[in-house]
Coordinates of C-alpha atoms and ligand atoms in Angstrom, one line a residue:
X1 CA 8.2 66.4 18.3
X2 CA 9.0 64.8 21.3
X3 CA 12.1 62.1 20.9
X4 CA 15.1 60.8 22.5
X5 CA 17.4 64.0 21.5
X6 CA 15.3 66.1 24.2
X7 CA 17.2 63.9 26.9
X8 CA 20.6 64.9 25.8
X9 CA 23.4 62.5 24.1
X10 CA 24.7 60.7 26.6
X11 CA 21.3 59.3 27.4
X12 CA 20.7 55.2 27.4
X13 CA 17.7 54.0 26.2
X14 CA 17.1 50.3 26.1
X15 CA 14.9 47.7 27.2
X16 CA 14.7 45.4 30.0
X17 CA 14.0 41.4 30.3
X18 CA 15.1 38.8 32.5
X19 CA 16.5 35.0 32.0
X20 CA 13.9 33.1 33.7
X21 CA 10.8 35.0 31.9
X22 CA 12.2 34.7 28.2
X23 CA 14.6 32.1 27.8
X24 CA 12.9 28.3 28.1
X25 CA 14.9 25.9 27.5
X26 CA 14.7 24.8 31.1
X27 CA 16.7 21.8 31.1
X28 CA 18.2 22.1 27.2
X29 CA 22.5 21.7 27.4
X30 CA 23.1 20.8 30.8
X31 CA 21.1 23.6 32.3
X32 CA 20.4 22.8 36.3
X33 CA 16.9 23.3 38.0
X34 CA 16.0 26.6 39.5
X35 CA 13.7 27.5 42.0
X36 CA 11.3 28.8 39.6
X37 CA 11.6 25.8 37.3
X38 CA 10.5 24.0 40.9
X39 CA 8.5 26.2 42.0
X40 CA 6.3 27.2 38.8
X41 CA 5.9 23.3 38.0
X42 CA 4.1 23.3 40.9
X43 CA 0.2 22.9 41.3
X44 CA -1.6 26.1 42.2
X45 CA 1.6 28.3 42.2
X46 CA 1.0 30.2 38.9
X47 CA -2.2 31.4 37.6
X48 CA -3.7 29.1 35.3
X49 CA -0.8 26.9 36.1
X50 CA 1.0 28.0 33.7
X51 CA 4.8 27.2 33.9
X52 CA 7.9 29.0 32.7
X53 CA 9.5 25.8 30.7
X54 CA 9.1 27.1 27.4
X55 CA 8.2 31.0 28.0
X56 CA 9.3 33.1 24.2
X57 CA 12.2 30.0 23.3
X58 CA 14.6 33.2 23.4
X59 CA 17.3 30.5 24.2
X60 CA 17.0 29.2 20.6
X61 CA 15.5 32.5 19.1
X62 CA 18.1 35.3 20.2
X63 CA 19.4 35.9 17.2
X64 CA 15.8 36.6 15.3
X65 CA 14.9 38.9 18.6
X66 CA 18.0 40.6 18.1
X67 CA 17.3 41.4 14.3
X68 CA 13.8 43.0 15.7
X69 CA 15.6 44.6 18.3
X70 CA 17.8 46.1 16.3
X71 CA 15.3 46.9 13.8
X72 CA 13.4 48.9 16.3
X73 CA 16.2 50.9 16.6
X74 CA 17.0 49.9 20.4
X75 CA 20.4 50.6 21.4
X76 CA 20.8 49.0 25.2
X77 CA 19.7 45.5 25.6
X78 CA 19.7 44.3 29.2
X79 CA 19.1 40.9 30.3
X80 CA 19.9 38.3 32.9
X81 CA 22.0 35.4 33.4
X82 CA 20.5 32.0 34.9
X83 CA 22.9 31.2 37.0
X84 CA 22.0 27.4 36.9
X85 CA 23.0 27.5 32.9
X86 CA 26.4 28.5 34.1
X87 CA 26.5 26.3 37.6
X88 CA 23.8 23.8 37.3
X89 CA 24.2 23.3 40.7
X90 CA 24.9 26.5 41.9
X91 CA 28.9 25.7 42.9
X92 CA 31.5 23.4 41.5
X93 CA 31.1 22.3 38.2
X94 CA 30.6 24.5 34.9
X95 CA 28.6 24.3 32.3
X96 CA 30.4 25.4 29.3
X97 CA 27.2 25.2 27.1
X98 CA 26.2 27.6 29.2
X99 CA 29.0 30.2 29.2
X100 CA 28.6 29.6 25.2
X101 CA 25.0 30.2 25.0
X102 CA 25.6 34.2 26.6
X103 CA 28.6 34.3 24.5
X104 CA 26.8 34.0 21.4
X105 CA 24.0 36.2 22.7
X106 CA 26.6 39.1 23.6
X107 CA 28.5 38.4 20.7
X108 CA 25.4 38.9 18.4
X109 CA 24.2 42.0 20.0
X110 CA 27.7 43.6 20.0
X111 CA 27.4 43.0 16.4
X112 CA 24.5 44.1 15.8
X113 CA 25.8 47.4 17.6
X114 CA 23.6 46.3 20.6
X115 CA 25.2 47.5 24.3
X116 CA 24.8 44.7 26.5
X117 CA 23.6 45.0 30.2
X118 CA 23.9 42.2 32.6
X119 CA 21.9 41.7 35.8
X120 CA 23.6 38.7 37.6
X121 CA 20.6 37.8 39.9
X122 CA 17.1 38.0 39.0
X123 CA 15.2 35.9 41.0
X124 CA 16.5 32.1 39.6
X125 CA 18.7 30.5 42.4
X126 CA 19.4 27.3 41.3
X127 CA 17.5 24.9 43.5
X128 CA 20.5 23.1 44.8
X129 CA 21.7 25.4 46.6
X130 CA 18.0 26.7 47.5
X131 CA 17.9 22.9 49.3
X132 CA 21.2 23.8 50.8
X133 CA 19.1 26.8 52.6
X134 CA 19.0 29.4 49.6
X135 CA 19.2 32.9 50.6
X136 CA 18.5 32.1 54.6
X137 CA 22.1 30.5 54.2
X138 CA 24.9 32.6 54.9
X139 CA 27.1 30.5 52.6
X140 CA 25.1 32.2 49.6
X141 CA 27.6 35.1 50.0
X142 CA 30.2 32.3 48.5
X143 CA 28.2 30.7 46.3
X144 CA 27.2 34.3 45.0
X145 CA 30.6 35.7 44.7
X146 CA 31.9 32.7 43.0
X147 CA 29.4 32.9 40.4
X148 CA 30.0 36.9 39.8
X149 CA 33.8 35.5 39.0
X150 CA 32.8 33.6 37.2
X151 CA 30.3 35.6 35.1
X152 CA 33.3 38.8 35.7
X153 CA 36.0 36.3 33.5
X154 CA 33.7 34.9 31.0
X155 CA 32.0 38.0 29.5
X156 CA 33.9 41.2 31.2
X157 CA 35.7 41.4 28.2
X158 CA 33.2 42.5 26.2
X159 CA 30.4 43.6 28.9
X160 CA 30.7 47.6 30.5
X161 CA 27.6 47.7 32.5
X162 CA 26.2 45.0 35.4
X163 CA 23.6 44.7 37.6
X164 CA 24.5 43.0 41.2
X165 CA 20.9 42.3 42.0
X166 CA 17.2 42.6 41.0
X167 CA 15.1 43.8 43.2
X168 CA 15.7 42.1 46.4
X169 CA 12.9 43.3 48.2
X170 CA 10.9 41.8 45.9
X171 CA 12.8 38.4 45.5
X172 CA 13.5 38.2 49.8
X173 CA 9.5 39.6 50.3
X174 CA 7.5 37.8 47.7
X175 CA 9.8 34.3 47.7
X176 CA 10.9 34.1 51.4
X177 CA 8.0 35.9 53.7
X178 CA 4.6 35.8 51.7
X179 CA 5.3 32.6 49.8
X180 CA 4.0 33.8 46.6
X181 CA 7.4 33.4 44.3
X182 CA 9.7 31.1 44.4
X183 CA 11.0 29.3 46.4
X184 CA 7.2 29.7 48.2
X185 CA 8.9 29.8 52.1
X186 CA 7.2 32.1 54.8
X187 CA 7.7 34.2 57.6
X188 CA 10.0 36.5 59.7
X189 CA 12.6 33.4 60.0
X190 CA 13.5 33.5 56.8
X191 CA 12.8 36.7 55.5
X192 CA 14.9 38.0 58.0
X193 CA 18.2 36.1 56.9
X194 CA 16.9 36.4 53.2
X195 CA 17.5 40.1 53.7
X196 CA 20.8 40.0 55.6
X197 CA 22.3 37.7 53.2
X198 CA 21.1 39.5 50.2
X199 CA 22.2 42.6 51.4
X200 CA 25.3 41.3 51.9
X201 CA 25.6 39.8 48.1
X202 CA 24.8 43.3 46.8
X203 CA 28.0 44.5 47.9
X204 CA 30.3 41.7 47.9
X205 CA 29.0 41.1 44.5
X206 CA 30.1 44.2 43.5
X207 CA 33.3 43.8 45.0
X208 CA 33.7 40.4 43.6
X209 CA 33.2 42.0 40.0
X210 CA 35.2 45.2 40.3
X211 CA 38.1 43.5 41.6
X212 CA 37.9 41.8 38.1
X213 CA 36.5 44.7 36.0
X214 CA 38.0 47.2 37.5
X215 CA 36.7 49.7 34.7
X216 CA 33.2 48.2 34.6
X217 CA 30.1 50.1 35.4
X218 CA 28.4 48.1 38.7
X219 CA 25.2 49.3 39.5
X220 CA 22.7 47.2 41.2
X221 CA 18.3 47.6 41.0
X222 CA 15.6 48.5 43.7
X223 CA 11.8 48.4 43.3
X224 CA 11.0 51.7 43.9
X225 CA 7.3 52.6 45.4
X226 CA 6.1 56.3 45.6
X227 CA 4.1 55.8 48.9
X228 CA 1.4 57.7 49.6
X229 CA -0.8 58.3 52.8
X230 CA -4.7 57.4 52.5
X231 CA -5.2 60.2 54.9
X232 CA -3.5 62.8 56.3
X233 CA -3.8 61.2 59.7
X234 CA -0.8 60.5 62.1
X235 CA -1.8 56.7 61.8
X236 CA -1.6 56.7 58.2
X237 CA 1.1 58.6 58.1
X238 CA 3.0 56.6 60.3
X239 CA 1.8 53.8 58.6
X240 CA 3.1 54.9 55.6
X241 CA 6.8 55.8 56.7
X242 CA 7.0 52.3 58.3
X243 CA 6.0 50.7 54.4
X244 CA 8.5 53.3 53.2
X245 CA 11.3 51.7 55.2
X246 CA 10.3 48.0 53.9
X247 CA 9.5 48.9 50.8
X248 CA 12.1 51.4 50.0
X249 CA 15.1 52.1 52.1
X250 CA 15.9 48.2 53.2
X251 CA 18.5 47.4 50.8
X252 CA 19.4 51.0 50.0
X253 CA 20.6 52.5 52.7
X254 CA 23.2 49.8 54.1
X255 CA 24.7 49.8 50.9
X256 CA 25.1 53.7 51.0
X257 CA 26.3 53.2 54.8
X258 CA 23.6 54.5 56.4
X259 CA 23.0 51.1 58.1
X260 CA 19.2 49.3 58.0
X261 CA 16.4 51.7 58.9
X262 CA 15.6 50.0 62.1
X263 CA 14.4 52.7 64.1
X264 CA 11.6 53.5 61.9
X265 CA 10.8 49.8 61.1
X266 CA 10.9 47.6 64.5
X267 CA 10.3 44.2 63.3
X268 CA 13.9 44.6 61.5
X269 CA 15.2 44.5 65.2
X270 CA 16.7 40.5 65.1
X271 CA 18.4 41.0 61.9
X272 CA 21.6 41.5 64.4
X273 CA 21.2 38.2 65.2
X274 CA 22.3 37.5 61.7
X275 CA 25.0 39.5 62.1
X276 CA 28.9 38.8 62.2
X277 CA 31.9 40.5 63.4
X278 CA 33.1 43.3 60.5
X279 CA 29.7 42.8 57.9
X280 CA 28.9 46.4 59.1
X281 CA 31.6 47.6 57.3
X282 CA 30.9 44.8 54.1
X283 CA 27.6 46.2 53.7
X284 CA 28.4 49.8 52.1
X285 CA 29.6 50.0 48.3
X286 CA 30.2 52.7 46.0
X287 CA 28.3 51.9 43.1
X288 CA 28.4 53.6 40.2
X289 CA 24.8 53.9 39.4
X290 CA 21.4 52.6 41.0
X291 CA 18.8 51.3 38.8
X292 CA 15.4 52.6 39.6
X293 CA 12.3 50.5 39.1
X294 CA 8.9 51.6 39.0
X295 CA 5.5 51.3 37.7
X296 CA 3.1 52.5 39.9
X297 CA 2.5 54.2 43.2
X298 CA 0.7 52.9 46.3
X299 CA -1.5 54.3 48.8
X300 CA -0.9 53.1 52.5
X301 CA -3.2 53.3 55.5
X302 CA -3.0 51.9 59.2
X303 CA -4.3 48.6 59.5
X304 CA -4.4 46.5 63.2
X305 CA -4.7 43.2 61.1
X306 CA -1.6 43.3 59.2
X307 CA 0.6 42.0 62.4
X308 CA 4.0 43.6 62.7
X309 CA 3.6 46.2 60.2
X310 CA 0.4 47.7 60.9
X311 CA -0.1 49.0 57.7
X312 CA -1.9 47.6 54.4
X313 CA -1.8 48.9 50.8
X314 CA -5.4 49.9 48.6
X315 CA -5.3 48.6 45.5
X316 CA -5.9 50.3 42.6
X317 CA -9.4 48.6 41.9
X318 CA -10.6 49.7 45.0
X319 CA -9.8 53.3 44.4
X320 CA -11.6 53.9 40.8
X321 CA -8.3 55.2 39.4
X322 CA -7.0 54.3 35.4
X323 CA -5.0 50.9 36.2
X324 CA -3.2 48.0 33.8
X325 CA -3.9 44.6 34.2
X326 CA -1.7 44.0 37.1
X327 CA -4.0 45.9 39.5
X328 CA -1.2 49.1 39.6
X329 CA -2.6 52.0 39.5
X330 CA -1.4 54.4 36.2
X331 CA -0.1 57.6 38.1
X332 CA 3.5 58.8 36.0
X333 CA 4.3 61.6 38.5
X334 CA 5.2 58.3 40.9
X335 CA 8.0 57.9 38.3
X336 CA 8.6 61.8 38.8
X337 CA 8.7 61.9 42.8
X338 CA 10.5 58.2 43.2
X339 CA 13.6 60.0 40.9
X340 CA 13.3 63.1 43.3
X341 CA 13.5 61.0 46.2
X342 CA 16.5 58.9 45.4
X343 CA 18.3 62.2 44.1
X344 CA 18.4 63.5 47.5
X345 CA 20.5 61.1 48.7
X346 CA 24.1 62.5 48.6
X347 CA 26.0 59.2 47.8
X348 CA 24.4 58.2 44.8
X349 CA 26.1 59.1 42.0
X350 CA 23.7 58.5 39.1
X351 CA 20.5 56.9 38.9
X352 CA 19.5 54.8 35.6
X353 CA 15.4 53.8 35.5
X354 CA 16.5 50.0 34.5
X355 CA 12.7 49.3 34.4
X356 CA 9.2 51.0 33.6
X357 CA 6.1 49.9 31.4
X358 CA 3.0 48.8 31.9
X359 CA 0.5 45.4 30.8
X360 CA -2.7 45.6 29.1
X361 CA -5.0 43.8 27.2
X362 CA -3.8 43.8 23.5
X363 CA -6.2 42.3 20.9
X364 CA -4.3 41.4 17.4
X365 CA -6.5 42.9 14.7
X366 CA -5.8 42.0 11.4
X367 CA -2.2 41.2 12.1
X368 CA -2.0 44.5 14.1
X369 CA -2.0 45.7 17.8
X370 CA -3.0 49.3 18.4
X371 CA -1.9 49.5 22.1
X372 CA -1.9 52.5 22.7
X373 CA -2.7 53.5 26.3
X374 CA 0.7 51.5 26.5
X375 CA 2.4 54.0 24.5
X376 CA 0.7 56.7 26.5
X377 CA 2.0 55.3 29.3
X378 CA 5.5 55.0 27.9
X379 CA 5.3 58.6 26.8
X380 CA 4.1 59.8 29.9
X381 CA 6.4 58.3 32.2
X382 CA 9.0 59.7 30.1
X383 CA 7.9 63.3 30.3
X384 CA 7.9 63.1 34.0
X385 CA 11.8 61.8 33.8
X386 CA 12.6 64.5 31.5
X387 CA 11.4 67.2 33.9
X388 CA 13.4 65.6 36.7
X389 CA 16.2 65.2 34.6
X390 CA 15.6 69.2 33.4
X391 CA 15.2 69.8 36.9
X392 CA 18.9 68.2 37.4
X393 CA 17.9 65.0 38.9
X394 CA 20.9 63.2 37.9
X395 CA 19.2 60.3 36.3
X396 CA 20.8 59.0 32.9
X397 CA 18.6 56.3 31.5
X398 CA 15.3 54.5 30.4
X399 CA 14.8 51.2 29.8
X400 CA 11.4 49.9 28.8
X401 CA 10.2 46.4 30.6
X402 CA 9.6 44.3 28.2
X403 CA 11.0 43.9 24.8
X404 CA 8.6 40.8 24.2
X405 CA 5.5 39.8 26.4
X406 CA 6.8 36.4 28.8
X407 CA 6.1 34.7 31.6
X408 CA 5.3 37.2 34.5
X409 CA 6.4 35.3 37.6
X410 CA 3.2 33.9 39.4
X411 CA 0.9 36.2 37.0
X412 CA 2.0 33.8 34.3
X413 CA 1.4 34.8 30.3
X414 CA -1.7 36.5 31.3
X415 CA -0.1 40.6 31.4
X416 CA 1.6 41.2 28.2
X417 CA 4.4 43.6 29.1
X418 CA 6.1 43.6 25.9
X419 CA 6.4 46.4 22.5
X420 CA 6.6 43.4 21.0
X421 CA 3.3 40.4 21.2
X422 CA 4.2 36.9 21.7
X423 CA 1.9 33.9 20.6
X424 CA 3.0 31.3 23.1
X425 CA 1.3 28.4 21.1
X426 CA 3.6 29.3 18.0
X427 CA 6.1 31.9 19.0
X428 CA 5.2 34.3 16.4
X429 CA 6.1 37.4 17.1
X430 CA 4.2 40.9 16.3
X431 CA 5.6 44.3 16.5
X432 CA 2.6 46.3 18.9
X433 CA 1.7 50.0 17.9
X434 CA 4.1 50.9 20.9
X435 CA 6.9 49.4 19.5
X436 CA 7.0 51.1 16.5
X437 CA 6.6 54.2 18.3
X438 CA 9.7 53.4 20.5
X439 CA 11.2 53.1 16.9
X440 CA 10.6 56.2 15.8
X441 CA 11.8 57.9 19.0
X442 CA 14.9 56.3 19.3
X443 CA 15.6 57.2 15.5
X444 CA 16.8 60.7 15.3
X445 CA 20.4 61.1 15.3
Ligands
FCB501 C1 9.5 43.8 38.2 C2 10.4 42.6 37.9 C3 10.3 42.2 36.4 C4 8.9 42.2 35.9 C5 8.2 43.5 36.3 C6 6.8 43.7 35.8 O1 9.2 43.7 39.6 O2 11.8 43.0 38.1 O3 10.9 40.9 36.3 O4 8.2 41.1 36.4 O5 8.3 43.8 37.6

């Protein structure tokens, strides 16, 4: 039977959530606004208009999450901090009810023989410091390291493994150029310093914490796309190495010192503008693993009306291919060839897939949810990392996004991610078909 002992002993299994889609208690204790407490308050923002205010309570229901956590035999928990819990206005002042709140949460899971993972930013800045500029603001590398001191003192002496940053691309791409997350702004101008500054934060993050923690494991996360050319034409193949330089290699490859990959992306071209004396040698850091993300892969073809990049993605509905309710196309060998592709370059040192799963429809019949093209795709996925892994991809952990279904940034409650159903009108929670199969794979000792 296939279960966790196929993947060796040293292999970490866990799942994955994140502060602003589980916790609620937006305001509760002297937490300070965010820009997605702005942003998803906001008419016409979120599908539905839904809002994350309340999303699964997990502020005031850790500890009975825990219990199921623990229960489903899940030995890696990792979640993120809200940085406006700690700094409710991003600098200056701290909110100790904050820095209690994750104490009792790590605490708990420590004692429930729970390994805590921490990802420092994913995707709440608090909104004072997004009206002081947010991530277009050089001063963010500051504010950012500050707060990773902060974060390092508080909880380093019982945390082993951090995360710098989640998935900047996603946060500088979708909340700074398309205007679709939060903070909602637009455009080169400030996706351009959005990325710069970022970029920057990923390492001096890092640096920020190590100097601390000098033992601790820093890793930081990348949405990972395997990219694929509609044709085998030079335009969509061109086409596609351009997306591959956006989507993939922007935040990577200056951290690994390889610089950013201009000459294959043009429109990167004024991010020297941004630039000061000695951040070429900031950007590079050493980290001790890179968390892979990915769900999916893409398929990219030339297009003249995309301006600057030339290049647009097909959706999954438009190709007739098995897809969740996101619109991603279900494909596991992207999981396969996006491990491969990481592997090969020689700086990494490990690579840890920090977040894979899928969202489907999932009808409760009498008190039960049989989802189980979920756990197909669970299982799947982790077939194709065990043959990378056999292969000797050095990749050294799984983590399953989500543990409960929450608030999926501008998607709202609509795709249930979780092993674990939320009813957001009473906060009931019910174990899925999938979760009790993660159970059962993680129990063999
Ligand atoms: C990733 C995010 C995570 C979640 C999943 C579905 O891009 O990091 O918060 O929304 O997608």
């Amino acid at each position: 039977m296939f279960n966790k002992n196929d993947f060796g002993e040293d292999f970490t299994f866990g799942v994955s959530t994140a502060a602003y889609q589980i916790e609620g208690a937006f305001n509760a204790d002297g937490k300070g606004e965010s820009i997605w407490d702005k942003f998803s308050n906001q008419k016409g923002k979120i599908l539905d208009n839904h809002n994350g205010n309340n999303a699964c309570d997990f502020y005031n229901r850790f500890v009975s999450d825990l219990e199921i956590m623990k229960f489903l035999n899940i030995p890696n928990f990792r979640f993120s901090i809200s940085w406006s819990r700690i700094l409710p206005n991003g600098t200056g002042t701290i909110n100790q009810n904050g820095i209690d709140f994750y104490n009792r949460l790590i605490d708990k899971s420590l004692e429930l023989n729970i390994e805590p993972w921490i990802t420092l930013y994913h995707w709440d800045l608090p909104q004072e410091l997004e009206n002081r500029g947010g991530w277009t603001n050089r001063d963010i590398v500051g504010w950012f390291s500050d707060y990773v001191e902060i974060c390092a003192k508080n909880f380093g002496d019982r945390v082993k493994n951090w995360m710098i940053l989640n998935e900047p691309m996603v946060f500088t791409g979708a909340g700074y150029f398309l205007g679709v997350h939060a903070p909602g702004r637009k455009g080169l101008r400030n996706f351009i310093p959005a990325v710069h500054h970022a970029t920057l934060c990923q390492s001096q993050g890092a640096r920020a914490l190590k100097n601390i923690l000098p033992k601790a494991q820093v890793g930081t996360t990348f949405s990972c796309s395997h990219l694929e050319p509609n044709t085998d034409s030079p335009k969509d193949i061109n086409a596609t190495k351009r997306v591959d330089a956006l989507l993939n290699r922007l935040f990577i490859e200056p951290s690994l010192g390889l610089g950013y990959p201009i000459n294959d992306l043009k429109l990167l071209d004024r991010i020297y503008s941004y630039f000061k004396p000695g951040d070429e040698q900031l950007l590079p850091f050493d980290f001790d693993f890179i968390g892979i993300q990915n769900y999916t892969r893409e398929i990219v073809t030339h297009s003249y009306f995309v301006p600057l990049l030339n290049a647009k993605i097909i959706k999954a509905d438009k190709r007739n291919v098995p897809k969740t309710l996101m619109n991603w196309e279900v494909y596991p060998n992207a999981l396969y060839k996006v491990l491969k592709k990481y592997d090969a370059y020689p700086k990494i040192k490990k690579l840890i897939v920090t977040e894979n799963g899928s969202a489907f429809h999932d009808a409760i019949f009498d008190g039960k949810i049989n989802d189980e093209q979920r756990t197909d795709y669970l299982k799947s996925h982790l077939k194709v990392l065990l043959k990378a892994k056999n292969e000797g991809v050095k990749v050294d952990g799984y983590f399953v996004w989500t543990f409960t279904d929450n608030f999926e940034w501008a998607e709202g409650y609509y795709p249930r991610f979780g092993l674990i159903h939320t009813n957001f009108n009473t906060q009931e929670r019910t174990i899925k078909q999938s979760g009790y199969w993660y159970k059962q794979f993680l129990q063999f000792s």
